[in-house]
Amino acid sequence: KAGVTQTPRYLIKTRGQQVTLSCSPISGHRSVSWYQQTPGQGLQFLFEYFSETQRNKGNFPGRFSGRQFSNSRSEMNVSTLELGDSALYLCASSRLTSGRALEQFFGPGTRLTVL
Amino acid sequence: LAKTTQPISMDSYEGQEVNITCSHNNIATNDYITWYQQFPSQGPRFIIQGYKTKVTNEVASLFIPADRKSSTLSLPRVSLSDTAVYYCLVGDIEGTGGGNKLTFGTGTQLKVEL
């Protein structure tokens, strides 16, 4: 069974640009969450999508947005990039049933560098 | 969201048992305790999860006392490849309605030496 895939794996942008990152969850998983990881702040929750709807959101500015498609694939967008947006962006998927999904499966991440 | 506190770092030697304790004083009734392992430049990987008492799988054991205000991840006979950051999470992913409410803390950097 294929794992969570993220593209691209590495990205270099300059300040002021925008970027779109993509995540394909494990087949059958309908929940996709995004995290930002930096050395200083650790792993921080960005948002979660389920059935094409944003269900939870972390404490990030509006420059960070996302969406989910009908096939559960998700994208996140960061506009007007700042130097501080340089980070590893991780996507995680979960299979939700009538009970609880107790495990998240993480992708390898996208390393974004803003110059 | 329940806040977790765990040691920033721990050192051990190959073959030893390592116990990492996590404090979560305001854990809620519906919260589960989950541990993840993360290697540099990789996504975290699920290790073990529990609600109360003891849970054991092929890689670790999780001990949770009756009051559930703390938990201990036990790694038996660690090797060099167990050098990683270990995160304790307290929360829940609700299948209906609530969604992902998991919060990662700062994690514990475990260093295993020969």
mmCIF file of C-alpha atoms in Angstrom:
data_model
loop_
_atom_site.group_PDB
_atom_site.id
_atom_site.type_symbol
_atom_site.label_atom_id
_atom_site.label_comp_id
_atom_site.label_asym_id
_atom_site.label_seq_id
_atom_site.Cartn_x
_atom_site.Cartn_y
_atom_site.Cartn_z
ATOM 1 C CA LYS A 1 0.000 0.000 0.000
ATOM 2 C CA ALA A 2 1.507 3.325 -1.041
ATOM 3 C CA GLY A 3 2.238 5.817 1.701
ATOM 4 C CA VAL A 4 1.581 9.522 1.837
ATOM 5 C CA THR A 5 3.332 11.330 -0.976
ATOM 6 C CA GLN A 6 4.278 14.979 -1.082
ATOM 7 C CA THR A 7 5.500 17.037 -3.991
ATOM 8 C CA PRO A 8 7.803 18.680 -4.518
ATOM 9 C CA ARG A 9 10.323 17.410 -1.994
ATOM 10 C CA TYR A 10 12.444 20.541 -2.151
ATOM 11 C CA LEU A 11 11.598 24.074 -3.162
ATOM 12 C CA ILE A 12 13.477 27.362 -3.228
ATOM 13 C CA LYS A 13 11.550 30.611 -3.499
ATOM 14 C CA THR A 14 12.224 34.279 -2.907
ATOM 15 C CA ARG A 15 10.441 36.656 -0.587
ATOM 16 C CA GLY A 16 7.112 37.877 -1.870
ATOM 17 C CA GLN A 17 6.482 34.882 -4.088
ATOM 18 C CA GLN A 18 3.788 32.316 -3.498
ATOM 19 C CA VAL A 19 4.060 28.555 -3.361
ATOM 20 C CA THR A 20 1.734 25.554 -3.663
ATOM 21 C CA LEU A 21 2.530 22.232 -2.062
ATOM 22 C CA SER A 22 0.734 19.000 -2.838
ATOM 23 C CA CYS A 23 -0.135 15.975 -0.736
ATOM 24 C CA SER A 24 -1.632 12.662 -1.804
ATOM 25 C CA PRO A 25 -2.962 10.686 1.160
ATOM 26 C CA ILE A 26 -3.017 6.958 1.534
ATOM 27 C CA SER A 27 -5.801 5.426 -0.511
ATOM 28 C CA GLY A 28 -9.019 5.410 1.509
ATOM 29 C CA HIS A 29 -7.880 8.115 3.923
ATOM 30 C CA ARG A 30 -10.177 11.109 3.925
ATOM 31 C CA SER A 31 -8.542 13.313 6.555
ATOM 32 C CA VAL A 32 -5.460 15.308 5.615
ATOM 33 C CA SER A 33 -3.585 17.512 8.057
ATOM 34 C CA TRP A 34 -0.727 19.908 7.404
ATOM 35 C CA TYR A 35 2.087 20.807 9.785
ATOM 36 C CA GLN A 36 4.986 23.237 9.681
ATOM 37 C CA GLN A 37 8.237 22.201 11.309
ATOM 38 C CA THR A 38 11.037 24.623 12.105
ATOM 39 C CA PRO A 39 14.003 24.287 14.464
ATOM 40 C CA GLY A 40 12.724 27.071 16.658
ATOM 41 C CA GLN A 41 9.000 26.284 16.856
ATOM 42 C CA GLY A 42 8.943 22.541 16.388
ATOM 43 C CA LEU A 43 5.955 20.843 14.780
ATOM 44 C CA GLN A 44 3.011 23.190 14.473
ATOM 45 C CA PHE A 45 -0.442 22.292 13.219
ATOM 46 C CA LEU A 46 -1.616 24.323 10.225
ATOM 47 C CA PHE A 47 -5.002 22.892 9.293
ATOM 48 C CA GLU A 48 -6.978 19.740 8.665
ATOM 49 C CA TYR A 49 -9.268 18.876 5.796
ATOM 50 C CA PHE A 50 -11.938 16.217 5.708
ATOM 51 C CA SER A 51 -14.307 15.626 2.805
ATOM 52 C CA GLU A 52 -13.121 18.792 1.060
ATOM 53 C CA THR A 53 -13.892 20.940 4.113
ATOM 54 C CA GLN A 54 -11.467 22.598 6.480
ATOM 55 C CA ARG A 55 -12.368 21.188 9.853
ATOM 56 C CA ASN A 56 -9.639 22.505 12.127
ATOM 57 C CA LYS A 57 -7.171 25.362 11.846
ATOM 58 C CA GLY A 58 -4.029 26.236 13.720
ATOM 59 C CA ASN A 59 -2.757 29.673 14.630
ATOM 60 C CA PHE A 60 -1.260 30.792 11.327
ATOM 61 C CA PRO A 61 -1.873 33.985 9.317
ATOM 62 C CA GLY A 62 -4.232 34.069 6.372
ATOM 63 C CA ARG A 63 -1.296 33.816 3.966
ATOM 64 C CA PHE A 64 -1.465 30.093 4.664
ATOM 65 C CA SER A 65 -4.388 28.392 2.990
ATOM 66 C CA GLY A 66 -5.326 24.983 1.751
ATOM 67 C CA ARG A 67 -7.901 22.924 0.008
ATOM 68 C CA GLN A 68 -8.875 19.333 -0.530
ATOM 69 C CA PHE A 69 -10.178 17.742 -3.674
ATOM 70 C CA SER A 70 -12.847 15.098 -4.110
ATOM 71 C CA ASN A 71 -10.163 12.393 -4.350
ATOM 72 C CA SER A 72 -8.833 13.522 -0.939
ATOM 73 C CA ARG A 73 -5.648 14.976 -2.395
ATOM 74 C CA SER A 74 -4.781 18.245 -0.727
ATOM 75 C CA GLU A 75 -2.821 21.345 -1.530
ATOM 76 C CA MET A 76 -1.570 24.103 0.677
ATOM 77 C CA ASN A 77 -0.657 27.555 -0.527
ATOM 78 C CA VAL A 78 1.505 30.192 1.054
ATOM 79 C CA SER A 79 1.283 33.663 -0.435
ATOM 80 C CA THR A 80 3.679 36.586 -0.045
ATOM 81 C CA LEU A 81 6.447 34.379 1.276
ATOM 82 C CA GLU A 82 8.578 35.584 4.175
ATOM 83 C CA LEU A 83 11.995 34.383 5.277
ATOM 84 C CA GLY A 84 10.382 32.837 8.354
ATOM 85 C CA ASP A 85 8.289 30.546 6.177
ATOM 86 C CA SER A 86 11.372 28.457 5.488
ATOM 87 C CA ALA A 87 10.493 25.098 7.006
ATOM 88 C CA LEU A 88 9.682 21.465 6.466
ATOM 89 C CA TYR A 89 6.008 21.170 5.595
ATOM 90 C CA LEU A 90 4.512 17.846 6.532
ATOM 91 C CA CYS A 91 1.278 16.290 5.437
ATOM 92 C CA ALA A 92 -0.446 13.516 7.370
ATOM 93 C CA SER A 93 -3.458 11.413 6.499
ATOM 94 C CA SER A 94 -5.854 9.431 8.645
ATOM 95 C CA ARG A 95 -8.562 6.928 7.870
ATOM 96 C CA LEU A 96 -11.684 7.968 9.696
ATOM 97 C CA THR A 97 -14.455 5.543 10.418
ATOM 98 C CA SER A 98 -17.519 5.719 12.598
ATOM 99 C CA GLY A 99 -15.192 5.404 15.559
ATOM 100 C CA ARG A 100 -11.918 7.191 16.009
ATOM 101 C CA ALA A 101 -8.863 7.353 13.785
ATOM 102 C CA LEU A 102 -6.061 6.958 16.234
ATOM 103 C CA GLU A 103 -3.061 7.123 13.951
ATOM 104 C CA GLN A 104 -1.723 9.642 11.494
ATOM 105 C CA PHE A 105 0.549 8.615 8.631
ATOM 106 C CA PHE A 106 3.052 11.273 7.656
ATOM 107 C CA GLY A 107 4.604 11.980 4.310
ATOM 108 C CA PRO A 108 8.306 12.764 3.834
ATOM 109 C CA GLY A 109 7.653 16.496 3.756
ATOM 110 C CA THR A 110 8.477 19.369 1.462
ATOM 111 C CA ARG A 111 11.550 21.393 2.392
ATOM 112 C CA LEU A 112 10.809 25.037 1.527
ATOM 113 C CA THR A 113 13.605 27.556 1.533
ATOM 114 C CA VAL A 114 12.773 31.240 1.172
ATOM 115 C CA LEU A 115 15.636 33.502 0.112
ATOM 116 C CA LEU B 1 -5.929 20.913 24.224
ATOM 117 C CA ALA B 2 -3.885 19.011 26.761
ATOM 118 C CA LYS B 3 -0.327 20.319 27.093
ATOM 119 C CA THR B 4 2.508 17.835 27.400
ATOM 120 C CA THR B 5 5.868 18.136 29.100
ATOM 121 C CA GLN B 6 8.741 15.794 28.368
ATOM 122 C CA PRO B 7 12.521 15.972 28.792
ATOM 123 C CA ILE B 8 14.323 17.847 26.061
ATOM 124 C CA SER B 9 17.013 15.213 25.679
ATOM 125 C CA MET B 10 18.186 11.828 26.933
ATOM 126 C CA ASP B 11 21.346 9.807 26.387
ATOM 127 C CA SER B 12 21.671 6.039 26.461
ATOM 128 C CA TYR B 13 23.879 3.192 25.330
ATOM 129 C CA GLU B 14 23.145 0.313 23.018
ATOM 130 C CA GLY B 15 21.375 -2.581 24.677
ATOM 131 C CA GLN B 16 19.907 -0.529 27.507
ATOM 132 C CA GLU B 17 16.240 0.058 28.214
ATOM 133 C CA VAL B 18 15.127 3.651 27.796
ATOM 134 C CA ASN B 19 12.125 5.146 29.553
ATOM 135 C CA ILE B 20 10.803 8.531 28.463
ATOM 136 C CA THR B 21 8.151 10.076 30.673
ATOM 137 C CA CYS B 22 5.586 12.595 29.542
ATOM 138 C CA SER B 23 3.420 14.728 31.838
ATOM 139 C CA HIS B 24 -0.092 15.683 30.782
ATOM 140 C CA ASN B 25 -1.887 16.971 33.847
ATOM 141 C CA ASN B 26 -5.000 18.284 32.086
ATOM 142 C CA ILE B 27 -5.716 15.234 29.949
ATOM 143 C CA ALA B 28 -9.390 14.962 29.026
ATOM 144 C CA THR B 29 -11.595 11.916 29.366
ATOM 145 C CA ASN B 30 -11.675 11.279 25.618
ATOM 146 C CA ASP B 31 -7.967 11.859 25.037
ATOM 147 C CA TYR B 32 -5.627 9.116 23.925
ATOM 148 C CA ILE B 33 -1.861 9.147 24.472
ATOM 149 C CA THR B 34 0.228 8.628 21.365
ATOM 150 C CA TRP B 35 3.951 8.512 20.783
ATOM 151 C CA TYR B 36 5.692 9.282 17.518
ATOM 152 C CA GLN B 37 9.312 8.903 16.437
ATOM 153 C CA GLN B 38 10.981 11.267 14.017
ATOM 154 C CA PHE B 39 14.324 11.026 12.228
ATOM 155 C CA PRO B 40 15.928 14.137 10.704
ATOM 156 C CA SER B 41 14.228 15.398 7.538
ATOM 157 C CA GLN B 42 11.526 12.741 7.730
ATOM 158 C CA GLY B 43 7.916 12.790 8.827
ATOM 159 C CA PRO B 44 7.043 11.428 12.276
ATOM 160 C CA ARG B 45 6.248 7.741 12.528
ATOM 161 C CA PHE B 46 3.633 6.250 14.844
ATOM 162 C CA ILE B 47 5.099 4.100 17.612
ATOM 163 C CA ILE B 48 2.371 3.267 20.081
ATOM 164 C CA GLN B 49 -0.902 4.488 21.521
ATOM 165 C CA GLY B 50 -2.902 3.846 24.632
ATOM 166 C CA TYR B 51 -5.715 5.023 26.829
ATOM 167 C CA LYS B 52 -4.941 3.459 30.193
ATOM 168 C CA THR B 53 -2.819 0.772 31.907
ATOM 169 C CA LYS B 54 -0.219 -0.870 29.692
ATOM 170 C CA VAL B 55 0.089 -1.326 25.965
ATOM 171 C CA THR B 56 2.832 -3.318 24.275
ATOM 172 C CA ASN B 57 3.708 -3.833 20.651
ATOM 173 C CA GLU B 58 6.717 -5.150 18.792
ATOM 174 C CA VAL B 59 8.789 -2.004 19.291
ATOM 175 C CA ALA B 60 7.760 -0.433 22.599
ATOM 176 C CA SER B 61 5.617 -0.464 25.703
ATOM 177 C CA LEU B 62 3.478 2.337 27.031
ATOM 178 C CA PHE B 63 2.691 2.599 30.725
ATOM 179 C CA ILE B 64 -0.181 4.797 31.846
ATOM 180 C CA PRO B 65 -1.055 5.134 35.546
ATOM 181 C CA ALA B 66 -4.620 5.162 36.766
ATOM 182 C CA ASP B 67 -4.866 8.970 36.957
ATOM 183 C CA ARG B 68 -3.556 9.235 33.352
ATOM 184 C CA LYS B 69 -1.686 12.445 34.195
ATOM 185 C CA SER B 70 1.542 11.008 32.865
ATOM 186 C CA SER B 71 2.761 8.223 30.642
ATOM 187 C CA THR B 72 6.043 6.430 30.051
ATOM 188 C CA LEU B 73 7.341 5.152 26.753
ATOM 189 C CA SER B 74 9.679 2.217 27.242
ATOM 190 C CA LEU B 75 12.100 1.171 24.520
ATOM 191 C CA PRO B 76 13.770 -2.166 25.289
ATOM 192 C CA ARG B 77 17.387 -2.754 24.290
ATOM 193 C CA VAL B 78 17.903 0.377 22.210
ATOM 194 C CA SER B 79 20.296 0.480 19.285
ATOM 195 C CA LEU B 80 22.052 3.284 17.438
ATOM 196 C CA SER B 81 19.142 3.406 14.985
ATOM 197 C CA ASP B 82 16.798 4.445 17.791
ATOM 198 C CA THR B 83 18.506 7.836 17.919
ATOM 199 C CA ALA B 84 15.629 10.157 17.063
ATOM 200 C CA VAL B 85 13.176 12.668 18.490
ATOM 201 C CA TYR B 86 10.248 11.142 20.367
ATOM 202 C CA TYR B 87 6.998 13.058 20.674
ATOM 203 C CA CYS B 88 4.277 12.504 23.211
ATOM 204 C CA LEU B 89 0.831 13.604 22.053
ATOM 205 C CA VAL B 90 -2.374 13.800 23.992
ATOM 206 C CA GLY B 91 -5.607 14.246 22.151
ATOM 207 C CA ASP B 92 -8.036 12.645 19.853
ATOM 208 C CA ILE B 93 -9.004 12.409 16.258
ATOM 209 C CA GLU B 94 -12.725 12.123 16.158
ATOM 210 C CA GLY B 95 -14.248 10.259 13.295
ATOM 211 C CA THR B 96 -17.291 12.454 13.343
ATOM 212 C CA GLY B 97 -17.219 16.159 13.970
ATOM 213 C CA GLY B 98 -14.145 17.013 15.965
ATOM 214 C CA GLY B 99 -11.387 16.120 13.583
ATOM 215 C CA ASN B 100 -7.704 16.363 14.254
ATOM 216 C CA LYS B 101 -7.009 17.946 17.600
ATOM 217 C CA LEU B 102 -3.522 16.564 18.106
ATOM 218 C CA THR B 103 -0.759 18.892 19.241
ATOM 219 C CA PHE B 104 2.906 18.045 19.100
ATOM 220 C CA GLY B 105 5.123 19.184 21.961
ATOM 221 C CA THR B 106 8.829 19.869 21.735
ATOM 222 C CA GLY B 107 9.779 16.216 21.849
ATOM 223 C CA THR B 108 12.668 14.364 23.474
ATOM 224 C CA GLN B 109 15.910 13.973 21.551
ATOM 225 C CA LEU B 110 17.196 10.486 22.348
ATOM 226 C CA LYS B 111 20.836 9.850 21.579
ATOM 227 C CA VAL B 112 22.069 6.262 21.678
ATOM 228 C CA GLU B 113 25.790 5.604 21.741
ATOM 229 C CA LEU B 114 27.942 2.500 21.550
#
